[in-house]
Amino acid sequence: MNLEHHTGSRANLQERVNAAIAAIPVFDIHTHLYDPAFGSLLLYGIDDLLTYHYLVAEVFRYADLTYEAFWKLSKTEQADIIWDQLFIKHSPISEACRGVLTTLNKLGFDVKQRDLSVIRKWYAEQETGALVDKCLELANVNRICMTNSPFDTEERPVWEKGFDRDERFISGLRIDPLLLDWTNTASLLSQDGYSVTEPLNEPTLTAIRQFLAAWGKRFRAKYLMVSLPPTFTYPSNKPTTTILDQAVIPHCQEHGRPLALMIGVKRAVNPDLQLAGDGMGRTDLQSLENLCANHPNAKFLCTVLAKENQHELCVLARKFPNLHIFGCWWFTNVPYAMEEITRLRLELIGLSVTPQHSDARVLDQLIYKWSHSREIISRVLAEKYDDLTRTGWHVPDDEINRDVTDLLGGAFERFCKC
Ligand code: FIX
Ligand code: ZN
């Protein structure tokens, strides 16, 4: 083969893939963002960007400050310390730091000025609705899945009162307390008027299903979700298994909702860091295999936190069509891991995957999370097409668009519907 010709067509292929990836809007299937109707629950702006828990964890690598002193400060003061330590006293090369700069750059700021006051002033003049539009446009995201919990005392009253939905914000029903802390959840459900007892008898399991049906309907939930520790075991003689088998999964099947399992988080490894204090661990994916095998008619979405679990997860997806893999979650959402994991997934399960979700907690983060992720997905996909080209295969633009549409939410939509 003429090497020069091939190098030229490789560059051309990369450009065609870049163009498709830039143009096709994303359905961001897992975030912690809220419909603007939730008011202050929807975070945005420079101080929220800087006090993102990823950066809080990083600032304690450098700052000579007690946890107590840090948590006593106002958000602006915390942001000032983070800016000073992570951007001024050291170069901001971590993925979370770089993300702030990508976001600011795409919003039009000259980041080399290093001037927080200019940025704060600009944000103070923004109107929320316009900023939502601007961030979605810059990120090219057209739908966002929220994390909605009936157990969250801040968001619950908004749902109970009712509001006009912004159709771009889709709901996901979060059920961690139900699966991981049944004792306390039983009393919460009782207070809500559901007739439950701590022993998981028939009437209690029926009441849990009524609870899920009521909140699923109120949220118009697309799927149910839970984050699980690395020690998650299924089946087991714990309430988690009974509730999964006899309430959650039957609910999911009845209402056509997948169950998203995010596996590998060790909560509060360092509680002093608050939200930033969660760690991770490897899990035994035998439990996921058991779930997929025991419930062939239920649909499972899964992402795992440990890099070491990614290969086995892909192999499981090859065995179980009722399993859809998504996202490079949290500590794997760094270019080094994401590139490797994305390549692994495309090589093992082709395009039947959703390579990324943003997990954004601050609206503006959509801009950097999707800019960085698009770059990597694009690189890996073009490399795979290039491998095909060398067999004599040709991938026309309409097929690139089809494939990219799948990767950016289409495959997920199809999985939810089937
Ligand atoms: O459980 C989750 O949904 C996690 O994504 C969060 O708890 C975590 O704090 C986070 O923001 C990760 O990106
Ligand atoms: Zn999350």
Short mmCIF file of C-alpha atoms and ligand atoms in Angstrom, two decimals:
data_model
loop_
_atom_site.label_atom_id
_atom_site.label_comp_id
_atom_site.label_asym_id
_atom_site.label_seq_id
_atom_site.Cartn_x
_atom_site.Cartn_y
_atom_site.Cartn_z
CA MET A 1 0.00 0.00 0.00
CA ASN A 2 1.13 3.52 -0.73
CA LEU A 3 1.92 4.80 2.78
CA GLU A 4 1.59 8.45 1.84
CA HIS A 5 -1.83 7.82 0.34
CA HIS A 6 -2.89 5.92 3.44
CA THR A 7 -1.68 8.65 5.80
CA GLY A 8 -3.67 11.17 3.77
CA SER A 9 -6.86 9.10 3.88
CA ARG A 10 -6.36 8.49 7.62
CA ALA A 11 -6.34 12.27 8.20
CA ASN A 12 -9.39 12.61 5.99
CA LEU A 13 -11.18 9.85 7.88
CA GLN A 14 -10.39 11.53 11.18
CA GLU A 15 -11.81 14.81 9.85
CA ARG A 16 -15.03 13.12 8.70
CA VAL A 17 -15.46 11.43 12.08
CA ASN A 18 -14.67 14.66 13.94
CA ALA A 19 -17.28 16.48 11.86
CA ALA A 20 -19.96 13.85 12.60
CA ILE A 21 -19.15 13.75 16.32
CA ALA A 22 -19.21 17.53 16.58
CA ALA A 23 -22.50 17.85 14.69
CA ILE A 24 -24.58 15.09 16.29
CA PRO A 25 -26.22 16.09 19.58
CA VAL A 26 -25.74 13.98 22.67
CA PHE A 27 -28.32 12.44 24.95
CA ASP A 28 -26.40 12.65 28.23
CA ILE A 29 -27.79 9.65 30.06
CA HIS A 30 -26.50 10.28 33.59
CA THR A 31 -25.95 13.64 35.28
CA HIS A 32 -26.69 15.29 38.60
CA LEU A 33 -28.19 18.37 36.92
CA TYR A 34 -31.72 19.59 37.48
CA ASP A 35 -34.50 21.04 35.40
CA PRO A 36 -34.24 24.85 35.89
CA ALA A 37 -37.58 24.68 37.74
CA PHE A 38 -35.59 23.31 40.70
CA GLY A 39 -34.04 26.76 41.21
CA SER A 40 -30.88 26.71 43.29
CA LEU A 41 -30.53 22.92 42.94
CA LEU A 42 -29.28 23.53 39.41
CA LEU A 43 -25.67 24.55 40.01
CA TYR A 44 -23.74 26.75 37.62
CA GLY A 45 -21.05 29.42 37.57
CA ILE A 46 -17.40 29.72 38.42
CA ASP A 47 -17.71 29.11 42.16
CA ASP A 48 -19.63 25.88 41.63
CA LEU A 49 -17.17 24.84 38.92
CA LEU A 50 -14.25 25.42 41.27
CA THR A 51 -15.82 23.76 44.29
CA TYR A 52 -16.74 20.60 42.31
CA HIS A 53 -15.96 17.70 44.61
CA TYR A 54 -13.30 16.39 42.22
CA LEU A 55 -11.35 19.63 42.85
CA VAL A 56 -12.04 19.64 46.58
CA ALA A 57 -10.27 16.26 46.80
CA GLU A 58 -7.36 17.68 44.80
CA VAL A 59 -6.92 20.87 46.81
CA PHE A 60 -6.16 18.89 49.95
CA ARG A 61 -3.17 17.38 48.13
CA TYR A 62 -1.56 20.84 48.40
CA ALA A 63 -3.35 23.17 50.81
CA ASP A 64 -2.15 23.45 54.36
CA LEU A 65 -5.63 23.70 55.77
CA THR A 66 -7.80 21.67 58.08
CA TYR A 67 -11.00 20.12 56.75
CA GLU A 68 -12.89 21.94 59.44
CA ALA A 69 -11.49 25.33 58.42
CA PHE A 70 -12.27 24.65 54.75
CA TRP A 71 -15.89 23.65 55.36
CA LYS A 72 -16.48 26.76 57.49
CA LEU A 73 -15.66 29.02 54.54
CA SER A 74 -18.22 30.40 52.12
CA LYS A 75 -18.39 28.85 48.65
CA THR A 76 -16.60 31.87 47.17
CA GLU A 77 -13.80 31.63 49.72
CA GLN A 78 -13.42 27.91 49.04
CA ALA A 79 -13.32 28.64 45.31
CA ASP A 80 -10.60 31.25 45.90
CA ILE A 81 -8.44 28.72 47.73
CA ILE A 82 -8.96 26.10 45.04
CA TRP A 83 -8.12 28.59 42.30
CA ASP A 84 -5.00 29.73 44.15
CA GLN A 85 -3.73 26.24 44.95
CA LEU A 86 -4.72 24.31 41.83
CA PHE A 87 -4.43 26.95 39.13
CA ILE A 88 -1.95 29.56 40.36
CA LYS A 89 0.48 27.81 42.69
CA HIS A 90 0.60 24.68 40.48
CA SER A 91 -0.22 24.16 36.82
CA PRO A 92 -3.80 22.93 36.40
CA ILE A 93 -3.03 19.74 34.54
CA SER A 94 -5.39 17.28 36.22
CA GLU A 95 -8.46 16.40 34.15
CA ALA A 96 -10.81 18.22 36.53
CA CYS A 97 -8.67 21.38 36.49
CA ARG A 98 -8.25 21.29 32.74
CA GLY A 99 -12.02 20.94 32.51
CA VAL A 100 -12.58 24.30 34.18
CA LEU A 101 -10.27 25.94 31.65
CA THR A 102 -11.89 24.23 28.64
CA THR A 103 -15.27 25.42 29.90
CA LEU A 104 -14.11 29.00 30.40
CA ASN A 105 -12.32 29.03 27.07
CA LYS A 106 -15.40 27.84 25.20
CA LEU A 107 -17.50 30.40 27.02
CA GLY A 108 -15.19 33.03 25.52
CA PHE A 109 -12.89 33.93 28.42
CA ASP A 110 -9.20 34.57 27.92
CA VAL A 111 -8.01 32.13 30.56
CA LYS A 112 -4.42 33.34 30.53
CA GLN A 113 -5.64 36.53 32.22
CA ARG A 114 -6.20 34.33 35.31
CA ASP A 115 -8.75 36.86 36.50
CA LEU A 116 -11.50 35.35 38.61
CA SER A 117 -13.24 38.68 39.18
CA VAL A 118 -13.95 39.17 35.46
CA ILE A 119 -15.42 35.68 35.32
CA ARG A 120 -17.53 36.18 38.45
CA LYS A 121 -18.85 39.48 37.09
CA TRP A 122 -19.91 37.86 33.81
CA TYR A 123 -21.73 35.04 35.59
CA ALA A 124 -23.51 37.48 37.88
CA GLU A 125 -25.06 39.08 34.80
CA GLN A 126 -26.37 35.83 33.30
CA GLU A 127 -29.97 34.75 33.39
CA THR A 128 -30.39 31.03 34.23
CA GLY A 129 -32.56 30.09 31.24
CA ALA A 130 -30.19 31.73 28.77
CA LEU A 131 -27.20 30.06 30.41
CA VAL A 132 -28.87 26.65 30.18
CA ASP A 133 -29.42 27.23 26.45
CA LYS A 134 -25.87 28.43 25.97
CA CYS A 135 -24.26 25.50 27.81
CA LEU A 136 -26.40 22.93 26.00
CA GLU A 137 -25.58 24.57 22.71
CA LEU A 138 -21.83 24.75 23.36
CA ALA A 139 -21.80 21.16 24.59
CA ASN A 140 -24.16 20.10 21.77
CA VAL A 141 -26.29 18.17 24.24
CA ASN A 142 -30.00 18.02 23.51
CA ARG A 143 -31.24 15.83 26.36
CA ILE A 144 -30.01 15.37 29.88
CA CYS A 145 -30.93 12.65 32.29
CA MET A 146 -31.24 13.91 35.87
CA THR A 147 -30.75 11.92 39.07
CA ASN A 148 -34.05 12.25 40.92
CA SER A 149 -34.63 10.86 44.36
CA PRO A 150 -37.88 10.65 46.30
CA PHE A 151 -35.64 10.44 49.36
CA ASP A 152 -34.04 13.82 48.74
CA THR A 153 -35.70 16.36 51.01
CA GLU A 154 -34.66 19.29 48.81
CA GLU A 155 -36.01 18.11 45.49
CA ARG A 156 -39.03 16.21 46.74
CA PRO A 157 -41.22 19.26 47.55
CA VAL A 158 -40.70 20.56 44.01
CA TRP A 159 -42.06 17.31 42.58
CA GLU A 160 -44.94 17.29 45.04
CA LYS A 161 -45.93 20.83 44.14
CA GLY A 162 -45.55 20.15 40.41
CA PHE A 163 -43.96 22.30 37.71
CA ASP A 164 -43.82 22.72 33.95
CA ARG A 165 -41.21 20.29 32.71
CA ASP A 166 -38.37 21.41 30.49
CA GLU A 167 -38.55 18.53 28.02
CA ARG A 168 -34.77 18.49 27.60
CA PHE A 169 -34.47 17.24 31.19
CA ILE A 170 -35.37 13.57 31.45
CA SER A 171 -35.75 11.85 34.80
CA GLY A 172 -33.96 8.85 36.29
CA LEU A 173 -35.34 7.42 39.54
CA ARG A 174 -32.62 6.96 42.14
CA ILE A 175 -33.23 4.21 44.65
CA ASP A 176 -30.01 3.76 46.67
CA PRO A 177 -31.63 3.95 50.15
CA LEU A 178 -34.23 1.38 49.16
CA LEU A 179 -31.63 -1.17 48.14
CA LEU A 180 -28.83 -0.35 50.56
CA ASP A 181 -30.52 0.77 53.77
CA TRP A 182 -33.83 -1.02 54.06
CA THR A 183 -34.21 -0.51 57.84
CA ASN A 184 -34.31 3.29 57.62
CA THR A 185 -36.15 3.28 54.31
CA ALA A 186 -38.91 1.14 55.79
CA SER A 187 -39.67 3.89 58.32
CA LEU A 188 -39.58 6.57 55.62
CA LEU A 189 -42.07 4.61 53.54
CA SER A 190 -44.30 4.11 56.59
CA GLN A 191 -44.24 7.85 57.27
CA ASP A 192 -45.34 8.30 53.65
CA GLY A 193 -48.38 6.12 54.34
CA TYR A 194 -47.18 2.90 52.73
CA SER A 195 -47.95 -0.17 54.79
CA VAL A 196 -44.53 -1.70 55.13
CA THR A 197 -42.82 -3.67 57.87
CA GLU A 198 -39.14 -4.32 58.26
CA PRO A 199 -39.58 -8.03 57.49
CA LEU A 200 -39.98 -8.19 53.74
CA ASN A 201 -43.34 -9.95 53.57
CA GLU A 202 -45.80 -9.95 50.64
CA PRO A 203 -47.73 -6.77 51.63
CA THR A 204 -44.44 -4.90 52.15
CA LEU A 205 -43.08 -5.91 48.74
CA THR A 206 -46.40 -4.87 47.17
CA ALA A 207 -46.15 -1.51 48.95
CA ILE A 208 -42.59 -1.00 47.67
CA ARG A 209 -43.89 -1.59 44.16
CA GLN A 210 -46.66 0.94 44.76
CA PHE A 211 -44.06 3.44 45.96
CA LEU A 212 -41.92 2.86 42.84
CA ALA A 213 -44.94 3.09 40.57
CA ALA A 214 -46.05 6.39 42.14
CA TRP A 215 -42.62 8.05 41.93
CA GLY A 216 -41.81 6.53 38.56
CA LYS A 217 -45.01 8.08 37.24
CA ARG A 218 -44.47 11.43 38.94
CA PHE A 219 -40.91 11.66 37.57
CA ARG A 220 -41.83 10.09 34.22
CA ALA A 221 -38.66 8.11 34.94
CA LYS A 222 -36.80 6.69 31.98
CA TYR A 223 -34.94 4.17 34.14
CA LEU A 224 -34.16 3.33 37.76
CA MET A 225 -30.63 3.65 39.11
CA VAL A 226 -28.44 2.74 42.03
CA SER A 227 -24.76 3.11 42.89
CA LEU A 228 -23.40 0.02 44.56
CA PRO A 229 -20.33 -0.77 46.65
CA PRO A 230 -17.65 -3.11 45.31
CA THR A 231 -18.91 -5.69 47.83
CA PHE A 232 -22.31 -5.89 46.10
CA THR A 233 -23.34 -9.52 46.04
CA TYR A 234 -26.29 -11.08 44.27
CA PRO A 235 -27.96 -13.28 45.19
CA SER A 236 -27.50 -12.96 48.94
CA ASN A 237 -29.62 -13.35 52.03
CA LYS A 238 -29.73 -9.56 52.49
CA PRO A 239 -32.79 -7.36 51.88
CA THR A 240 -31.10 -6.03 48.71
CA THR A 241 -31.68 -9.33 46.92
CA THR A 242 -35.30 -9.71 48.03
CA ILE A 243 -36.12 -6.12 47.08
CA LEU A 244 -34.39 -6.48 43.73
CA ASP A 245 -36.07 -9.78 42.86
CA GLN A 246 -39.52 -9.08 44.22
CA ALA A 247 -40.04 -5.35 43.88
CA VAL A 248 -37.50 -3.40 41.80
CA ILE A 249 -37.02 -5.79 38.88
CA PRO A 250 -40.74 -6.66 38.61
CA HIS A 251 -41.45 -2.90 38.60
CA CYS A 252 -38.85 -2.35 35.87
CA GLN A 253 -40.33 -5.11 33.73
CA GLU A 254 -43.90 -3.96 34.23
CA HIS A 255 -43.08 -0.36 33.32
CA GLY A 256 -40.47 -1.04 30.62
CA ARG A 257 -37.72 0.68 32.61
CA PRO A 258 -34.12 -0.54 32.67
CA LEU A 259 -32.25 -0.70 35.97
CA ALA A 260 -28.91 1.13 35.94
CA LEU A 261 -26.26 -0.38 38.19
CA MET A 262 -23.20 1.75 38.90
CA ILE A 263 -20.85 -0.58 40.69
CA GLY A 264 -17.67 0.04 42.65
CA VAL A 265 -18.11 3.06 44.91
CA LYS A 266 -16.86 2.89 48.50
CA ARG A 267 -18.74 5.70 50.18
CA ALA A 268 -17.03 7.95 52.72
CA VAL A 269 -13.55 6.45 52.64
CA ASN A 270 -12.54 9.83 54.08
CA PRO A 271 -15.70 11.34 55.60
CA ASP A 272 -13.92 14.63 56.37
CA LEU A 273 -13.89 15.31 52.64
CA GLN A 274 -17.70 15.08 52.57
CA LEU A 275 -18.93 14.53 48.98
CA ALA A 276 -15.30 14.36 47.85
CA GLY A 277 -14.52 11.52 50.25
CA ASP A 278 -15.81 8.53 48.27
CA GLY A 279 -13.36 5.94 47.03
CA MET A 280 -13.57 2.88 44.87
CA GLY A 281 -12.82 -0.80 44.63
CA ARG A 282 -12.93 -3.77 42.30
CA THR A 283 -16.12 -5.76 42.32
CA ASP A 284 -16.95 -9.36 41.58
CA LEU A 285 -19.03 -9.18 38.40
CA GLN A 286 -20.36 -12.66 39.05
CA SER A 287 -23.25 -10.84 40.75
CA LEU A 288 -24.08 -8.95 37.56
CA GLU A 289 -23.87 -12.18 35.59
CA ASN A 290 -26.31 -13.76 38.05
CA LEU A 291 -28.71 -10.84 37.73
CA CYS A 292 -28.66 -10.87 33.93
CA ALA A 293 -29.11 -14.65 33.86
CA ASN A 294 -31.86 -14.76 36.50
CA HIS A 295 -33.85 -11.97 34.85
CA PRO A 296 -33.47 -12.42 31.10
CA ASN A 297 -36.51 -10.24 30.44
CA ALA A 298 -35.29 -7.33 32.55
CA LYS A 299 -32.89 -4.75 31.15
CA PHE A 300 -29.72 -3.72 32.95
CA LEU A 301 -27.56 -0.70 32.30
CA CYS A 302 -24.14 -0.93 33.88
CA THR A 303 -21.01 1.09 34.46
CA VAL A 304 -18.15 0.06 36.73
CA LEU A 305 -15.70 2.26 38.55
CA ALA A 306 -12.63 0.03 38.56
CA LYS A 307 -10.51 -0.09 35.45
CA GLU A 308 -9.80 -3.73 36.33
CA ASN A 309 -13.49 -4.64 35.89
CA GLN A 310 -13.91 -3.16 32.41
CA HIS A 311 -12.78 -6.16 30.38
CA GLU A 312 -15.02 -8.62 32.22
CA LEU A 313 -17.94 -6.22 31.88
CA CYS A 314 -17.52 -6.15 28.08
CA VAL A 315 -17.41 -9.94 27.97
CA LEU A 316 -20.64 -10.08 30.01
CA ALA A 317 -22.31 -7.74 27.52
CA ARG A 318 -21.36 -10.17 24.75
CA LYS A 319 -23.23 -12.91 26.64
CA PHE A 320 -26.29 -10.97 27.73
CA PRO A 321 -28.27 -8.83 25.28
CA ASN A 322 -30.22 -7.53 28.30
CA LEU A 323 -27.06 -5.71 29.47
CA HIS A 324 -26.09 -2.30 28.09
CA ILE A 325 -22.76 -0.79 29.12
CA PHE A 326 -22.48 2.94 29.57
CA GLY A 327 -20.04 5.67 30.54
CA CYS A 328 -16.53 6.03 31.84
CA TRP A 329 -17.61 6.81 35.34
CA TRP A 330 -15.94 9.30 37.72
CA PHE A 331 -12.33 8.12 38.28
CA THR A 332 -12.31 6.49 34.83
CA ASN A 333 -13.39 9.76 33.21
CA VAL A 334 -9.79 10.75 32.53
CA PRO A 335 -8.39 10.65 28.99
CA TYR A 336 -5.91 7.85 29.72
CA ALA A 337 -8.57 5.45 31.01
CA MET A 338 -11.33 6.60 28.70
CA GLU A 339 -9.31 6.04 25.58
CA GLU A 340 -8.37 2.52 26.63
CA ILE A 341 -11.87 1.61 27.84
CA THR A 342 -13.55 3.02 24.74
CA ARG A 343 -11.21 1.09 22.47
CA LEU A 344 -11.79 -2.09 24.47
CA ARG A 345 -15.56 -1.68 24.23
CA LEU A 346 -15.63 -0.96 20.50
CA GLU A 347 -13.38 -3.93 19.86
CA LEU A 348 -15.49 -6.31 21.95
CA ILE A 349 -19.07 -5.10 21.50
CA GLY A 350 -18.94 -2.78 18.52
CA LEU A 351 -21.42 0.06 18.57
CA SER A 352 -23.90 -1.49 21.03
CA VAL A 353 -22.62 0.69 23.85
CA THR A 354 -22.97 4.23 25.22
CA PRO A 355 -19.31 5.17 25.69
CA GLN A 356 -19.89 8.18 27.86
CA HIS A 357 -22.19 10.09 30.19
CA SER A 358 -21.05 13.33 31.80
CA ASP A 359 -22.01 12.89 35.46
CA ALA A 360 -22.04 16.71 35.46
CA ARG A 361 -23.01 18.27 38.77
CA VAL A 362 -22.58 21.81 37.49
CA LEU A 363 -24.34 22.87 34.29
CA ASP A 364 -21.27 24.42 32.66
CA GLN A 365 -19.33 21.17 33.09
CA LEU A 366 -21.32 19.77 30.18
CA ILE A 367 -19.12 21.92 27.97
CA TYR A 368 -15.82 20.38 28.99
CA LYS A 369 -16.98 16.88 29.72
CA TRP A 370 -18.44 16.54 26.23
CA SER A 371 -15.64 18.37 24.50
CA HIS A 372 -13.03 16.08 26.07
CA SER A 373 -15.10 12.91 25.59
CA ARG A 374 -15.97 13.70 21.98
CA GLU A 375 -12.28 14.10 21.20
CA ILE A 376 -11.50 10.64 22.53
CA ILE A 377 -14.51 8.85 21.03
CA SER A 378 -13.65 10.46 17.72
CA ARG A 379 -10.03 9.34 17.85
CA VAL A 380 -10.87 5.75 18.72
CA LEU A 381 -13.69 5.48 16.20
CA ALA A 382 -11.55 6.88 13.38
CA GLU A 383 -8.83 4.39 14.29
CA LYS A 384 -11.33 1.53 14.05
CA TYR A 385 -12.62 2.77 10.68
CA ASP A 386 -9.04 3.06 9.53
CA ASP A 387 -8.50 -0.61 10.38
CA LEU A 388 -11.53 -1.39 8.20
CA THR A 389 -10.26 0.80 5.38
CA ARG A 390 -7.12 -1.29 5.24
CA THR A 391 -9.25 -4.33 4.38
CA GLY A 392 -10.70 -2.46 1.41
CA TRP A 393 -13.96 -1.59 3.26
CA HIS A 394 -15.35 1.91 2.82
CA VAL A 395 -17.40 3.75 5.43
CA PRO A 396 -19.49 6.47 3.79
CA ASP A 397 -20.51 9.61 5.71
CA ASP A 398 -24.11 8.48 6.22
CA GLU A 399 -22.84 5.33 7.93
CA ILE A 400 -20.47 7.35 10.10
CA ASN A 401 -23.44 9.50 11.12
CA ARG A 402 -25.51 6.41 11.88
CA ASP A 403 -22.77 4.93 14.06
CA VAL A 404 -22.08 8.19 15.89
CA THR A 405 -25.79 8.67 16.54
CA ASP A 406 -25.77 5.27 18.20
CA LEU A 407 -22.77 6.08 20.36
CA LEU A 408 -24.15 9.43 21.51
CA GLY A 409 -27.48 8.10 22.78
CA GLY A 410 -29.11 6.17 19.93
CA ALA A 411 -28.00 2.74 21.14
CA PHE A 412 -29.23 3.61 24.65
CA GLU A 413 -32.63 4.70 23.30
CA ARG A 414 -32.98 1.50 21.31
CA PHE A 415 -32.02 -0.57 24.34
CA CYS A 416 -34.63 1.21 26.49
CA LYS A 417 -37.35 0.62 23.90
CA CYS A 418 -36.67 -2.98 22.90
O1 FIX B 1 -23.29 7.70 42.46
C1 FIX B 1 -23.16 8.53 41.57
O2 FIX B 1 -24.07 8.84 40.79
C2 FIX B 1 -21.82 9.22 41.44
O3 FIX B 1 -21.66 9.62 40.12
C3 FIX B 1 -21.74 10.39 42.39
O4 FIX B 1 -22.14 9.97 43.62
C4 FIX B 1 -20.35 11.02 42.46
O5 FIX B 1 -20.33 11.87 43.57
C5 FIX B 1 -20.00 11.79 41.24
O6 FIX B 1 -20.33 12.93 41.12
C6 FIX B 1 -19.20 11.15 40.25
O7 FIX B 1 -18.93 11.70 39.20
ZN ZN B 2 -23.44 10.08 39.19
#
